[in-house]
Amino acid sequence: MNIIEIIEKKKRGGKLSEEEIKFFVDGIVGGSIADYQASALLMAICIKGMDYEETYHLTMAMAYSGDTIDMSDVGRVILDKHSTGGVGDKTTLIIGPIMASLGVPVGKMSGRGLGITGGTIDKLDAIPGFSSQLDMDGFMEHLKTVGFVDAAQTLSLAPADKILYALRDVTGTVDSLPLIASSIMSKKLASGANSIVLDVKCGSGAFMKDPESAGALATTMIDIGERAGRKCVAVITDMNEPLGYSVGNSLEVYEAAEFLKGTRQEKGLKAVVLELCKNMYLLSDVYKEGEDASAVIEEALSSGRAYEKFLEFVKAQGGDFDAFMNSYNSSGVHKKEVTVADVISAKGMTPDENSTYIFKSIDAGTMGNVSLKLGAGRVVKADEIDPDAGILFDKKMYDVVKAYDVVATLYSSDETKLTEAYDIFCSGIKLEEGAEARYSKSPILQIIKRDF
Ligand code: URA
């Protein structure tokens, strides 16, 4: 068997066998297959696809490409949640503490940003001292004592995904159903949780642009998870507008803390958080038949217990949250406010001070590109993240505004990036004049679960 034959076979649309897939995965981890060969096969998979059997074998080979965590000695149902990637998606930072404060253990392995979508590990890295590099003993220790642990992929857990994830990010091979499904599910299977809630994003800021492809990704991941003996539920959520008020690493950590404290809770973000938490709670061993899961979750938030758990989680992994708050939004960060009038002028029209306008679109895909431009993500593998870069929205879709209202503030440590990002930002906003307030749609599009 050799890698060139495997690449050629997939290039022609052939079906790879379990042995060929395992040969590829072992080769990238062992170093006998070069990055450029792996990239070529990734591109062939992107273009020609993989059927369910190939996707399942790829997932299993990746999941067992390194160590796996055995959580059985915790003697509990361990929950995990994973998002397929979105813009402004800080739900993990909120959901982990809520669930742990309810006594539901959440053991999670997260990724870094991929393409225009952010990654939880990059967000957590914005907290001084926070360590996501845990070994197996550290992971289990935090899970047992704090109840919520979030670790980056260490070299020993699903190392094949770590290698492929980084290559996909810089070779235009992210948006492929089999590659996304195997990437996510391999991490989930290696990190050992028994029950998994999947947040499958759908829209312009997601890899899956329409409900049909999001549904196909969701069912593929559920099928893989259940074949591997895990309980899985998928919630398909809208990603045509960034989630919450912020996009960017420090900005999102700050928003997550505000959400948990109850000081600012954007309603779309709240709807997604509550739906994911409810499904996790229903899968847990804490849930009692007939209990109102939504009320239990609301209480964890309003009592302040979830925020306390967030602080405990940050501290346990070495983070200094006071230092984060002291440096947040510091004088070293450059900012640019964008008003409704700026957006209208950028479209070559004249703003009318007496009119009201309504946001018809705040395009998530464009906002993901704006945040990349500002420095919040990576264009090439070696790019350094600017933790302070990003967008803080004052307004959300369907808000009724006046010409002098601020839409958002752009942040970057590099002033020149603000100007470059400004035009892209304005192009991503659609306004309608003279409109009246309308209610926005729920971001929860579909829930897919099987009978257990
Ligand atoms: N999240 C992952 O972990 N992998 C992907 O490929 C996409 C989102």
Tab-separated table of N, CA and C in Angstrom, residues 15 28 61 133 159 165 197 307 419 444:
chain	number	residue	atom	x	y	z
A	15	LYS	N	-13.779	4.366	-3.435
A	15	LYS	CA	-14.096	4.197	-2.009
A	15	LYS	C	-12.880	3.614	-1.299
A	28	ILE	N	0.303	9.701	8.911
A	28	ILE	CA	0.479	11.125	9.277
A	28	ILE	C	0.946	11.256	10.722
A	61	ALA	N	-10.205	5.473	13.209
A	61	ALA	CA	-8.734	5.478	13.094
A	61	ALA	C	-8.165	6.725	13.781
A	133	GLN	N	-3.356	22.813	28.415
A	133	GLN	CA	-2.474	21.671	28.118
A	133	GLN	C	-2.458	20.736	29.317
A	159	PRO	N	-4.158	12.480	18.108
A	159	PRO	CA	-3.133	13.318	17.459
A	159	PRO	C	-3.382	13.477	15.960
A	165	TYR	N	-6.453	18.908	11.416
A	165	TYR	CA	-7.182	20.150	11.704
A	165	TYR	C	-6.332	21.350	11.283
A	197	VAL	N	-23.854	16.126	23.360
A	197	VAL	CA	-24.826	16.995	22.701
A	197	VAL	C	-24.068	17.799	21.642
A	307	TYR	N	-21.967	31.143	37.739
A	307	TYR	CA	-20.838	32.081	37.647
A	307	TYR	C	-19.726	31.672	38.620
A	419	THR	N	-8.863	49.931	9.694
A	419	THR	CA	-9.290	50.552	8.432
A	419	THR	C	-9.618	49.475	7.394
A	444	ILE	N	-33.087	28.188	17.178
A	444	ILE	CA	-33.147	26.713	17.258
A	444	ILE	C	-33.930	26.202	16.051
